[in-house]
């Protein structure tokens, strides 16, 4: 049995793809190992969203090639860098044996067979098989209790800074009947929480309505949310929502169904209309605010989280101050912030990257103060409350402290034994440190 080591960079979609890659390999008689030194095949499932993410690949290949034991191991590059770079990867980084694009991952076993023992490279950037299997084997899920379920792949939005539409291709929605069947299977296997995932989940638009006929909703996505809620699975989360397509009916669906979690991730990217236009985001600050007013008015106390980019080409101090103001107004419960990173092949790459690294850093740090404060305030609201936490695993530091998420996606650490793993438990929040809550079982 050949041993395969698989390392994943990037977003949840990549994590989910890796789960299916491991599922395929397992079914074809390979053994997945976490020990790269003894592996005969080393796979990197890569991300290209920022320069740093792409760089990780080259660093890791260099490291692997230096380790003696691995000299004979096959190295395969999969995912977004693979799709974008194609053939050029063989020149860019020595020692790569094969390259498999984002939609070719179902053919991982043929890629290995085609390169094993032959001193030649192999590349497949082709389309997905018509009968591609989306479900993941129980053993290969990243968690026994939490599962990712892709509902839409690709992206048609072409925000000017973003490489994803090029690495992932056009949007394609999975049939609702397939999604619902997967959720029912996961529920039967004891999964407590599912994440419906996609670059833009609320752009969900399947070719037919099969599976959704009995559900109301203003958009296919809000009908899907109600259909998935009806499976009775305990928790349903969904990321990422695209602001332009965020219909208020999504909030109504959350209000009506307790198992639709009170968390919306809605990346705003900038607080300046001028910059949003240059980013081609398709939303203005006014309509973003209208959406969050609806979210904030929900009876469910919905947690609102976002992504922000600082230092987009042409971002002036006034544009940046608008972003600071927006962050102060929105009081985000959690955030991801990035410095703009020019990506070759995107329209923004043609613009001068004119905000200096020093200014980017200064803006990053200034905005971070504001975002950290609202995140801390949001966590503090949980103090002394008794909340429901899904016990997902051990906290990174010790084995007698468990860690898990609230429905609102806040993280809680609490003292408990491993017998509680996989259960949704009542925890009284006793302490709040910078970005984590601590509590005691009640
Ligand atoms: N589809 C999602 C985001 C997917 S990429 C959406 O539109 O909201 C995740 C995040 O990476 C983006 O929200 C953006 O904040 C960031 N990002 C994407 N391209 C980037 C770039 N070139 N430089 C810096 N950050 C970028
Ligand atoms: Fe990238 Fe925009 Fe698509 Fe999100 S919506 S993946 S930021 S192009
Ligand atoms: Fe990265 Fe590709 Fe995801 S570029 S963020 S792994 S879609």
CSV table of C-alpha atoms and ligand atoms in Angstrom, one decimal:
chain,number,residue,atom,x,y,z
A,1,UNK,CA,0.0,0.0,0.0
A,2,UNK,CA,1.5,3.3,-1.1
A,3,UNK,CA,1.6,6.0,1.6
A,4,UNK,CA,0.4,9.5,0.7
A,5,UNK,CA,1.0,12.7,2.6
A,6,UNK,CA,-1.4,15.5,1.8
A,7,UNK,CA,-1.0,19.1,2.9
A,8,UNK,CA,-3.6,21.8,2.4
A,9,UNK,CA,-3.4,25.6,2.1
A,10,UNK,CA,-6.1,28.1,1.6
A,11,UNK,CA,-9.9,28.2,2.1
A,12,UNK,CA,-12.5,25.8,3.3
A,13,UNK,CA,-13.1,24.8,-0.4
A,14,UNK,CA,-9.6,23.5,-0.5
A,15,UNK,CA,-10.0,21.7,2.8
A,16,UNK,CA,-13.1,20.1,1.4
A,17,UNK,CA,-11.4,19.2,-1.9
A,18,UNK,CA,-8.6,17.5,0.2
A,19,UNK,CA,-11.2,15.5,2.1
A,20,UNK,CA,-12.5,14.2,-1.3
A,21,UNK,CA,-8.9,13.6,-2.6
A,22,UNK,CA,-8.2,11.5,0.5
A,23,UNK,CA,-11.5,9.7,0.1
A,24,UNK,CA,-10.6,8.8,-3.5
A,25,UNK,CA,-7.1,7.7,-2.6
A,26,UNK,CA,-8.3,5.5,0.2
A,27,UNK,CA,-10.9,3.8,-2.1
A,28,UNK,CA,-8.1,3.2,-4.6
A,29,UNK,CA,-5.9,1.4,-2.0
A,30,UNK,CA,-3.6,4.2,-0.9
A,31,UNK,CA,-2.9,4.9,2.7
A,32,UNK,CA,-3.0,8.6,4.0
A,33,UNK,CA,-0.2,9.4,6.4
A,34,UNK,CA,0.6,12.4,8.5
A,35,UNK,CA,4.3,11.6,8.3
A,36,UNK,CA,5.9,13.2,5.3
A,37,UNK,CA,9.2,11.5,5.8
A,38,UNK,CA,7.8,8.0,5.2
A,39,UNK,CA,5.5,9.0,2.4
A,40,UNK,CA,6.0,7.8,-1.2
A,41,UNK,CA,3.7,10.5,-2.6
A,42,UNK,CA,3.6,14.1,-1.3
A,43,UNK,CA,0.7,16.2,-2.3
A,44,UNK,CA,0.3,20.0,-1.9
A,45,UNK,CA,-3.2,21.3,-2.3
A,46,UNK,CA,-2.4,25.0,-3.0
A,47,UNK,CA,-3.8,28.5,-2.6
A,48,UNK,CA,-3.1,31.5,-4.8
A,49,UNK,CA,-5.2,34.2,-3.2
A,50,UNK,CA,-2.3,36.3,-2.0
A,51,UNK,CA,1.4,36.2,-2.9
A,52,UNK,CA,2.3,34.8,0.6
A,53,UNK,CA,-0.1,31.9,0.2
A,54,UNK,CA,1.5,31.0,-3.2
A,55,UNK,CA,5.0,31.3,-1.7
A,56,UNK,CA,4.3,28.7,0.9
A,57,UNK,CA,4.2,26.1,-1.9
A,58,UNK,CA,7.7,26.9,-3.1
A,59,UNK,CA,9.1,27.0,0.4
A,60,UNK,CA,7.5,23.6,1.3
A,61,UNK,CA,8.8,22.0,-1.9
A,62,UNK,CA,12.3,23.2,-1.1
A,63,UNK,CA,12.1,21.8,2.4
A,64,UNK,CA,10.8,18.4,1.2
A,65,UNK,CA,13.4,18.1,-1.4
A,66,UNK,CA,16.2,18.7,1.2
A,67,UNK,CA,15.1,15.9,3.4
A,68,UNK,CA,17.0,12.8,2.3
A,69,UNK,CA,14.3,10.2,2.9
A,70,UNK,CA,12.1,12.0,0.4
A,71,UNK,CA,14.4,12.0,-2.6
A,72,UNK,CA,12.5,9.3,-4.3
A,73,UNK,CA,9.0,10.5,-3.3
A,74,UNK,CA,6.7,11.7,-6.0
A,75,UNK,CA,5.6,15.3,-5.6
A,76,UNK,CA,2.2,16.5,-6.9
A,77,UNK,CA,0.9,20.0,-6.9
A,78,UNK,CA,-2.9,20.4,-6.8
A,79,UNK,CA,-5.4,23.2,-6.4
A,80,UNK,CA,-5.4,26.9,-7.3
A,81,UNK,CA,-1.6,27.4,-8.0
A,82,UNK,CA,-1.7,24.3,-10.1
A,83,UNK,CA,-4.6,25.5,-12.2
A,84,UNK,CA,-3.1,29.0,-12.7
A,85,UNK,CA,0.5,28.0,-13.4
A,86,UNK,CA,0.0,24.8,-15.3
A,87,UNK,CA,3.2,23.7,-17.2
A,88,UNK,CA,5.2,26.6,-15.9
A,89,UNK,CA,5.3,25.1,-12.4
A,90,UNK,CA,7.8,22.4,-13.7
A,91,UNK,CA,10.2,25.2,-14.5
A,92,UNK,CA,9.4,27.4,-11.5
A,93,UNK,CA,10.1,24.7,-8.9
A,94,UNK,CA,12.4,21.8,-9.4
A,95,UNK,CA,11.2,18.3,-8.4
A,96,UNK,CA,7.5,18.5,-9.2
A,97,UNK,CA,6.3,15.3,-10.8
A,98,UNK,CA,2.7,16.2,-11.6
A,99,UNK,CA,0.3,19.1,-11.6
A,100,UNK,CA,-3.5,18.6,-11.2
A,101,UNK,CA,-5.9,21.5,-11.6
A,102,UNK,CA,-8.9,22.4,-9.4
A,103,UNK,CA,-11.4,20.3,-11.3
A,104,UNK,CA,-9.1,17.4,-12.1
A,105,UNK,CA,-8.6,16.3,-8.5
A,106,UNK,CA,-11.0,13.4,-9.0
A,107,UNK,CA,-8.3,11.8,-11.2
A,108,UNK,CA,-5.6,11.9,-8.5
A,109,UNK,CA,-5.0,8.1,-8.7
A,110,UNK,CA,-4.3,8.2,-12.4
A,111,UNK,CA,-1.9,11.1,-11.9
A,112,UNK,CA,0.1,9.0,-9.4
A,113,UNK,CA,0.0,5.9,-11.6
A,114,UNK,CA,1.1,7.8,-14.7
A,115,UNK,CA,4.2,9.2,-12.9
A,116,UNK,CA,5.2,6.3,-10.7
A,117,UNK,CA,8.5,4.8,-11.8
A,118,UNK,CA,8.5,6.8,-15.0
A,119,UNK,CA,10.9,9.7,-15.3
A,120,UNK,CA,8.4,12.0,-16.8
A,121,UNK,CA,6.0,14.8,-15.7
A,122,UNK,CA,2.3,14.7,-16.0
A,123,UNK,CA,-0.3,17.4,-16.1
A,124,UNK,CA,-4.1,17.5,-16.0
A,125,UNK,CA,-6.0,20.8,-16.0
A,126,UNK,CA,-9.2,19.2,-17.4
A,127,UNK,CA,-12.8,19.5,-16.4
A,128,UNK,CA,-14.7,17.6,-13.7
A,129,UNK,CA,-16.0,14.1,-14.4
A,130,UNK,CA,-19.8,14.2,-15.0
A,131,UNK,CA,-20.2,11.6,-12.2
A,132,UNK,CA,-17.9,13.3,-9.8
A,133,UNK,CA,-18.6,12.1,-6.2
A,134,UNK,CA,-19.1,15.0,-3.8
A,135,UNK,CA,-19.5,13.1,-0.6
A,136,UNK,CA,-16.6,12.4,1.7
A,137,UNK,CA,-15.9,9.2,3.6
A,138,UNK,CA,-16.3,9.4,7.4
A,139,UNK,CA,-12.7,8.7,8.0
A,140,UNK,CA,-11.4,11.6,5.9
A,141,UNK,CA,-13.5,14.4,7.2
A,142,UNK,CA,-11.5,17.1,9.0
A,143,UNK,CA,-13.8,16.6,12.1
A,144,UNK,CA,-16.1,13.7,13.2
A,145,UNK,CA,-18.7,16.3,14.3
A,146,UNK,CA,-18.4,19.2,11.8
A,147,UNK,CA,-18.7,18.7,8.0
A,148,UNK,CA,-18.2,20.9,5.0
A,149,UNK,CA,-20.8,20.6,2.2
A,150,UNK,CA,-20.0,22.5,-1.0
A,151,UNK,CA,-23.2,23.9,-2.6
A,152,UNK,CA,-21.6,26.1,-5.3
A,153,UNK,CA,-18.2,26.1,-6.8
A,154,UNK,CA,-16.3,28.7,-8.8
A,155,UNK,CA,-17.0,32.5,-9.1
A,156,UNK,CA,-18.4,34.8,-11.8
A,157,UNK,CA,-17.9,38.0,-9.9
A,158,UNK,CA,-14.4,39.0,-11.1
A,159,UNK,CA,-13.6,41.5,-8.3
A,160,UNK,CA,-10.6,43.3,-9.8
A,161,UNK,CA,-8.1,42.2,-7.2
A,162,UNK,CA,-9.1,38.5,-7.1
A,163,UNK,CA,-7.6,35.4,-8.7
A,164,UNK,CA,-10.4,33.0,-7.7
A,165,UNK,CA,-12.5,33.3,-10.8
A,166,UNK,CA,-9.4,32.3,-12.8
A,167,UNK,CA,-8.4,29.4,-10.5
A,168,UNK,CA,-11.9,28.0,-9.9
A,169,UNK,CA,-13.7,28.8,-13.1
A,170,UNK,CA,-17.4,29.7,-13.6
A,171,UNK,CA,-20.1,29.2,-10.9
A,172,UNK,CA,-21.8,25.9,-10.8
A,173,UNK,CA,-24.4,25.0,-8.2
A,174,UNK,CA,-24.9,21.4,-7.0
A,175,UNK,CA,-28.3,19.9,-7.3
A,176,UNK,CA,-30.3,20.5,-4.1
A,177,UNK,CA,-31.3,16.9,-4.0
A,178,UNK,CA,-27.6,15.9,-3.8
A,179,UNK,CA,-27.0,18.4,-1.0
A,180,UNK,CA,-29.9,17.3,1.0
A,181,UNK,CA,-29.0,13.6,0.7
A,182,UNK,CA,-25.5,14.4,1.9
A,183,UNK,CA,-26.8,16.3,4.9
A,184,UNK,CA,-29.1,13.4,5.8
A,185,UNK,CA,-26.2,11.0,5.6
A,186,UNK,CA,-24.0,13.2,7.7
A,187,UNK,CA,-26.8,13.5,10.3
A,188,UNK,CA,-27.1,9.7,10.4
A,189,UNK,CA,-23.3,9.5,11.0
A,190,UNK,CA,-23.6,11.7,14.1
A,191,UNK,CA,-22.4,15.0,12.6
A,192,UNK,CA,-23.8,17.9,14.6
A,193,UNK,CA,-22.8,20.9,12.5
A,194,UNK,CA,-22.6,21.4,8.7
A,195,UNK,CA,-21.1,24.3,6.8
A,196,UNK,CA,-22.7,24.9,3.4
A,197,UNK,CA,-19.7,26.3,1.6
A,198,UNK,CA,-18.9,28.2,-1.7
A,199,UNK,CA,-17.1,31.3,-2.8
A,200,UNK,CA,-20.6,33.0,-2.8
A,201,UNK,CA,-23.2,30.7,-1.3
A,202,UNK,CA,-26.0,33.1,-1.8
A,203,UNK,CA,-25.5,33.1,-5.6
A,204,UNK,CA,-26.7,29.5,-5.4
A,205,UNK,CA,-28.7,28.8,-8.6
A,206,UNK,CA,-29.1,25.1,-9.6
A,207,UNK,CA,-30.3,24.1,-13.1
A,208,UNK,CA,-33.5,22.6,-11.7
A,209,UNK,CA,-35.4,23.0,-8.5
A,210,UNK,CA,-35.5,19.2,-7.7
A,211,UNK,CA,-35.4,19.0,-4.0
A,212,UNK,CA,-36.6,22.5,-3.3
A,213,UNK,CA,-40.2,22.3,-4.7
A,214,UNK,CA,-41.8,22.1,-1.2
A,215,UNK,CA,-39.9,25.1,0.3
A,216,UNK,CA,-40.7,28.8,0.2
A,217,UNK,CA,-38.1,31.5,-0.2
A,218,UNK,CA,-37.4,34.6,-2.3
A,219,UNK,CA,-34.2,33.1,-3.8
A,220,UNK,CA,-33.0,29.5,-4.5
A,221,UNK,CA,-30.5,30.0,-1.7
A,222,UNK,CA,-33.1,30.9,0.9
A,223,UNK,CA,-35.2,27.9,-0.3
A,224,UNK,CA,-32.1,25.7,0.1
A,225,UNK,CA,-31.6,27.0,3.6
A,226,UNK,CA,-35.1,26.1,4.6
A,227,UNK,CA,-34.8,22.6,2.9
A,228,UNK,CA,-31.5,21.9,4.7
A,229,UNK,CA,-33.1,23.1,8.0
A,230,UNK,CA,-35.9,20.6,7.5
A,231,UNK,CA,-33.4,17.7,7.6
A,232,UNK,CA,-33.3,18.4,11.4
A,233,UNK,CA,-29.5,18.5,11.6
A,234,UNK,CA,-28.6,20.4,14.7
A,235,UNK,CA,-26.5,23.2,13.3
A,236,UNK,CA,-26.2,24.8,9.8
A,237,UNK,CA,-23.7,27.5,9.1
A,238,UNK,CA,-22.9,28.9,5.6
A,239,UNK,CA,-20.0,30.9,4.1
A,240,UNK,CA,-19.3,33.1,2.3
A,241,UNK,CA,-22.2,35.5,1.5
A,242,UNK,CA,-21.7,38.0,-1.3
A,243,UNK,CA,-23.1,41.4,-0.2
A,244,UNK,CA,-24.7,42.3,-3.6
A,245,UNK,CA,-26.7,39.1,-3.7
A,246,UNK,CA,-27.6,39.0,0.0
A,247,UNK,CA,-31.4,38.9,0.1
A,248,UNK,CA,-33.2,39.9,3.3
A,249,UNK,CA,-35.1,36.6,3.1
A,250,UNK,CA,-31.9,34.9,4.3
A,251,UNK,CA,-32.4,36.7,7.7
A,252,UNK,CA,-36.1,35.6,7.7
A,253,UNK,CA,-35.0,32.0,7.1
A,254,UNK,CA,-32.7,32.3,10.1
A,255,UNK,CA,-35.4,33.8,12.2
A,256,UNK,CA,-37.8,31.0,11.4
A,257,UNK,CA,-35.4,28.0,11.9
A,258,UNK,CA,-33.5,27.6,15.1
A,259,UNK,CA,-31.0,25.2,13.5
A,260,UNK,CA,-29.9,27.9,11.0
A,261,UNK,CA,-27.1,29.4,13.0
A,262,UNK,CA,-27.0,33.0,14.0
A,263,UNK,CA,-23.9,33.9,12.0
A,264,UNK,CA,-23.5,35.8,8.7
A,265,UNK,CA,-20.1,36.3,7.1
A,266,UNK,CA,-20.4,39.3,4.7
A,267,UNK,CA,-17.1,40.6,3.4
A,268,UNK,CA,-17.3,44.4,2.9
A,269,UNK,CA,-13.7,44.8,1.7
A,270,UNK,CA,-13.7,48.6,2.0
A,271,UNK,CA,-15.6,51.5,3.5
A,272,UNK,CA,-15.2,53.7,0.5
A,273,UNK,CA,-17.6,53.7,-2.4
A,274,UNK,CA,-14.8,54.9,-4.7
A,275,UNK,CA,-12.6,51.9,-3.8
A,276,UNK,CA,-15.6,49.5,-3.9
A,277,UNK,CA,-16.2,50.6,-7.4
A,278,UNK,CA,-12.6,50.2,-8.4
A,279,UNK,CA,-12.8,46.7,-6.8
A,280,UNK,CA,-15.9,46.0,-8.9
A,281,UNK,CA,-17.7,44.6,-5.9
A,282,UNK,CA,-21.2,45.4,-7.1
A,283,UNK,CA,-22.3,46.9,-3.7
A,284,UNK,CA,-22.1,50.4,-2.2
A,285,UNK,CA,-21.8,51.3,1.4
A,286,UNK,CA,-25.4,52.4,1.5
A,287,UNK,CA,-26.7,49.0,0.4
A,288,UNK,CA,-24.2,47.1,2.6
A,289,UNK,CA,-25.6,49.1,5.6
A,290,UNK,CA,-29.1,48.3,4.6
A,291,UNK,CA,-28.3,44.6,4.7
A,292,UNK,CA,-26.6,44.7,8.0
A,293,UNK,CA,-29.5,46.7,9.5
A,294,UNK,CA,-31.7,43.8,8.6
A,295,UNK,CA,-29.2,41.4,10.1
A,296,UNK,CA,-28.9,43.4,13.3
A,297,UNK,CA,-32.7,43.7,13.6
A,298,UNK,CA,-33.1,39.9,13.7
A,299,UNK,CA,-34.5,38.3,16.9
A,300,UNK,CA,-31.6,35.9,16.9
A,301,UNK,CA,-28.7,38.2,17.8
A,302,UNK,CA,-26.8,37.3,14.6
A,303,UNK,CA,-23.1,37.5,14.7
A,304,UNK,CA,-21.7,39.6,11.8
A,305,UNK,CA,-18.2,39.0,10.5
A,306,UNK,CA,-16.3,40.4,7.5
A,307,UNK,CA,-13.2,40.5,5.3
A,308,UNK,CA,-11.4,43.8,4.7
A,309,UNK,CA,-8.5,44.7,2.3
A,310,UNK,CA,-6.3,47.6,3.1
A,311,UNK,CA,-4.0,49.3,0.6
A,312,UNK,CA,-5.9,48.6,-2.6
A,313,UNK,CA,-4.4,50.7,-5.5
A,314,UNK,CA,-5.4,54.3,-5.2
A,315,UNK,CA,-6.6,54.0,-1.6
A,316,UNK,CA,-6.2,57.5,-0.2
A,317,UNK,CA,-6.1,58.5,3.5
A,318,UNK,CA,-9.7,59.6,3.1
A,319,UNK,CA,-10.8,56.2,1.6
A,320,UNK,CA,-9.0,54.5,4.5
A,321,UNK,CA,-10.7,56.7,7.1
A,322,UNK,CA,-14.1,55.8,5.5
A,323,UNK,CA,-13.2,52.1,6.2
A,324,UNK,CA,-12.3,52.9,9.8
A,325,UNK,CA,-15.7,54.8,10.1
A,326,UNK,CA,-17.5,51.8,8.6
A,327,UNK,CA,-15.8,49.4,11.0
A,328,UNK,CA,-16.8,51.6,13.9
A,329,UNK,CA,-20.4,51.7,12.8
A,330,UNK,CA,-20.8,48.0,12.0
A,331,UNK,CA,-19.2,46.7,15.2
A,332,UNK,CA,-18.2,43.4,13.5
A,333,UNK,CA,-18.2,40.4,15.8
A,334,UNK,CA,-15.1,39.0,14.1
A,335,UNK,CA,-13.0,39.8,11.1
A,336,UNK,CA,-10.3,38.9,8.6
A,337,UNK,CA,-8.1,41.7,7.4
A,338,UNK,CA,-5.6,41.5,4.5
A,339,UNK,CA,-3.0,43.8,2.9
A,340,UNK,CA,-3.7,44.1,-0.8
A,341,UNK,CA,-1.5,41.7,-2.7
A,342,UNK,CA,-1.3,42.2,-6.5
A,343,UNK,CA,-2.2,39.0,-8.4
A,344,UNK,CA,-0.8,38.6,-11.9
A,345,UNK,CA,-3.7,38.1,-14.4
A,346,UNK,CA,-6.2,40.2,-12.5
A,347,UNK,CA,-7.4,43.6,-13.7
A,348,UNK,CA,-6.0,45.4,-10.6
A,349,UNK,CA,-2.6,44.0,-11.3
A,350,UNK,CA,-2.4,46.5,-14.2
A,351,UNK,CA,-2.8,49.4,-11.7
A,352,UNK,CA,0.2,50.8,-9.9
A,353,UNK,CA,0.4,49.2,-6.4
A,354,UNK,CA,0.9,52.7,-5.1
A,355,UNK,CA,0.2,52.3,-1.3
A,356,UNK,CA,3.6,51.7,0.1
A,357,UNK,CA,4.3,48.6,2.2
A,358,UNK,CA,4.9,50.9,5.2
A,359,UNK,CA,1.5,52.7,4.7
A,360,UNK,CA,-0.3,49.3,4.3
A,361,UNK,CA,1.2,48.2,7.6
A,362,UNK,CA,0.2,51.4,9.3
A,363,UNK,CA,-3.3,51.2,8.0
A,364,UNK,CA,-3.5,47.5,8.9
A,365,UNK,CA,-2.5,48.3,12.5
A,366,UNK,CA,-4.8,51.3,12.9
A,367,UNK,CA,-7.9,49.4,11.6
A,368,UNK,CA,-7.0,46.4,13.6
A,369,UNK,CA,-7.4,48.4,16.8
A,370,UNK,CA,-11.0,49.2,15.9
A,371,UNK,CA,-11.8,45.7,14.7
A,372,UNK,CA,-10.2,44.1,17.8
A,373,UNK,CA,-12.2,46.4,20.1
A,374,UNK,CA,-15.6,45.5,18.6
A,375,UNK,CA,-14.6,41.8,18.5
A,376,UNK,CA,-13.7,42.0,22.2
A,377,UNK,CA,-16.9,43.8,23.1
A,378,UNK,CA,-18.8,41.2,21.2
A,379,UNK,CA,-17.1,38.4,23.2
A,380,UNK,CA,-17.6,40.3,26.5
A,381,UNK,CA,-21.4,40.2,25.9
A,382,UNK,CA,-21.3,36.5,26.5
A,383,UNK,CA,-19.8,36.9,30.1
A,384,UNK,CA,-21.8,35.1,32.8
A,385,UNK,CA,-24.2,33.7,30.2
A,386,UNK,CA,-24.8,30.0,29.8
A,387,UNK,CA,-24.3,29.1,26.2
A,388,UNK,CA,-24.4,26.0,24.0
A,389,UNK,CA,-21.0,24.8,22.7
A,390,UNK,CA,-20.2,22.0,20.4
A,391,UNK,CA,-17.3,20.2,22.0
A,392,UNK,CA,-15.1,19.7,18.9
A,393,UNK,CA,-11.7,18.9,20.2
A,394,UNK,CA,-8.9,19.6,22.7
A,395,UNK,CA,-7.7,23.1,23.1
A,396,UNK,CA,-4.2,23.4,21.5
A,397,UNK,CA,-2.5,23.7,24.9
A,398,UNK,CA,-3.8,20.9,27.0
A,399,UNK,CA,-5.7,17.6,27.0
A,400,UNK,CA,-8.1,18.5,29.8
A,401,UNK,CA,-9.5,21.6,28.1
A,402,UNK,CA,-11.9,21.2,25.3
A,403,UNK,CA,-12.6,23.7,22.6
A,404,UNK,CA,-15.6,24.4,20.4
A,405,UNK,CA,-17.9,26.9,18.7
A,406,UNK,CA,-21.1,28.6,19.6
A,407,UNK,CA,-23.8,28.8,17.0
A,408,UNK,CA,-22.6,32.3,16.4
A,409,UNK,CA,-19.2,30.8,15.6
A,410,UNK,CA,-17.4,32.3,18.6
A,411,UNK,CA,-14.8,30.0,20.1
A,412,UNK,CA,-15.0,28.8,23.7
A,413,UNK,CA,-12.5,26.8,25.8
A,414,UNK,CA,-13.7,24.9,28.8
A,415,UNK,CA,-12.6,22.3,31.3
A,416,UNK,CA,-14.1,18.9,30.5
A,417,UNK,CA,-13.2,15.3,29.7
A,418,UNK,CA,-13.0,13.7,26.3
A,419,UNK,CA,-16.3,11.8,26.9
A,420,UNK,CA,-18.1,15.1,26.0
A,421,UNK,CA,-16.5,15.3,22.6
A,422,UNK,CA,-19.2,15.6,19.9
A,423,UNK,CA,-21.9,16.8,22.2
A,424,UNK,CA,-23.5,20.2,22.4
A,425,UNK,CA,-23.0,21.2,26.0
A,426,UNK,CA,-24.0,24.0,28.3
A,427,UNK,CA,-21.1,26.2,29.3
A,428,UNK,CA,-21.2,29.2,31.6
A,429,UNK,CA,-18.8,31.9,30.3
A,430,UNK,CA,-16.4,33.0,33.1
A,431,UNK,CA,-13.6,34.8,31.3
A,432,UNK,CA,-12.9,36.6,28.0
A,433,UNK,CA,-9.4,37.1,26.7
A,434,UNK,CA,-8.4,38.9,23.5
A,435,UNK,CA,-10.1,36.5,21.1
A,436,UNK,CA,-11.3,33.5,23.1
A,437,UNK,CA,-14.0,32.8,25.7
A,438,UNK,CA,-13.4,30.6,28.7
A,439,UNK,CA,-16.1,28.8,30.6
A,440,UNK,CA,-17.2,26.0,32.9
A,441,UNK,CA,-19.6,23.1,32.2
A,442,UNK,CA,-22.9,23.6,34.0
B,1,LIG,N1,-15.9,35.2,-2.2
B,1,LIG,C1,-15.5,35.8,-1.0
B,1,LIG,C2,-14.1,35.9,-0.7
B,1,LIG,C3,-13.1,34.8,-1.1
B,1,LIG,S1,-11.4,35.2,-1.0
B,1,LIG,C4,-16.1,37.2,-1.1
B,1,LIG,O1,-16.2,37.8,-2.2
B,1,LIG,O2,-16.3,37.8,-0.1
B,1,LIG,C5,-11.2,35.6,0.7
B,1,LIG,C6,-10.8,37.0,1.0
B,1,LIG,O3,-9.4,37.2,0.6
B,1,LIG,C7,-11.5,38.1,0.3
B,1,LIG,O4,-12.7,38.4,0.9
B,1,LIG,C8,-10.6,39.3,0.3
B,1,LIG,O5,-10.7,40.0,1.5
B,1,LIG,C9,-9.2,38.6,0.4
B,1,LIG,N2,-8.5,38.7,-0.9
B,1,LIG,C10,-8.8,38.2,-2.1
B,1,LIG,N3,-7.9,38.6,-3.0
B,1,LIG,C11,-7.0,39.4,-2.4
B,1,LIG,C12,-5.8,40.1,-2.8
B,1,LIG,N4,-5.4,40.1,-4.1
B,1,LIG,N5,-5.1,40.8,-1.8
B,1,LIG,C13,-5.5,40.8,-0.6
B,1,LIG,N6,-6.6,40.1,-0.1
B,1,LIG,C14,-7.4,39.5,-1.0
B,2,LIG,FE1,-13.0,36.8,-5.4
B,2,LIG,FE2,-14.9,38.6,-5.6
B,2,LIG,FE3,-15.3,36.0,-6.4
B,2,LIG,FE4,-15.1,36.7,-3.8
B,2,LIG,S1,-16.7,37.4,-5.2
B,2,LIG,S2,-14.1,35.0,-4.8
B,2,LIG,S3,-13.5,38.3,-3.8
B,2,LIG,S4,-13.9,37.5,-7.3
B,3,LIG,FE1,-7.1,30.1,-2.1
B,3,LIG,FE2,-8.1,28.9,-4.1
B,3,LIG,FE3,-9.4,29.1,-1.9
B,3,LIG,S1,-6.9,30.7,-4.2
B,3,LIG,S2,-8.7,31.0,-1.0
B,3,LIG,S3,-7.6,28.0,-2.2
B,3,LIG,S4,-10.3,29.2,-3.9
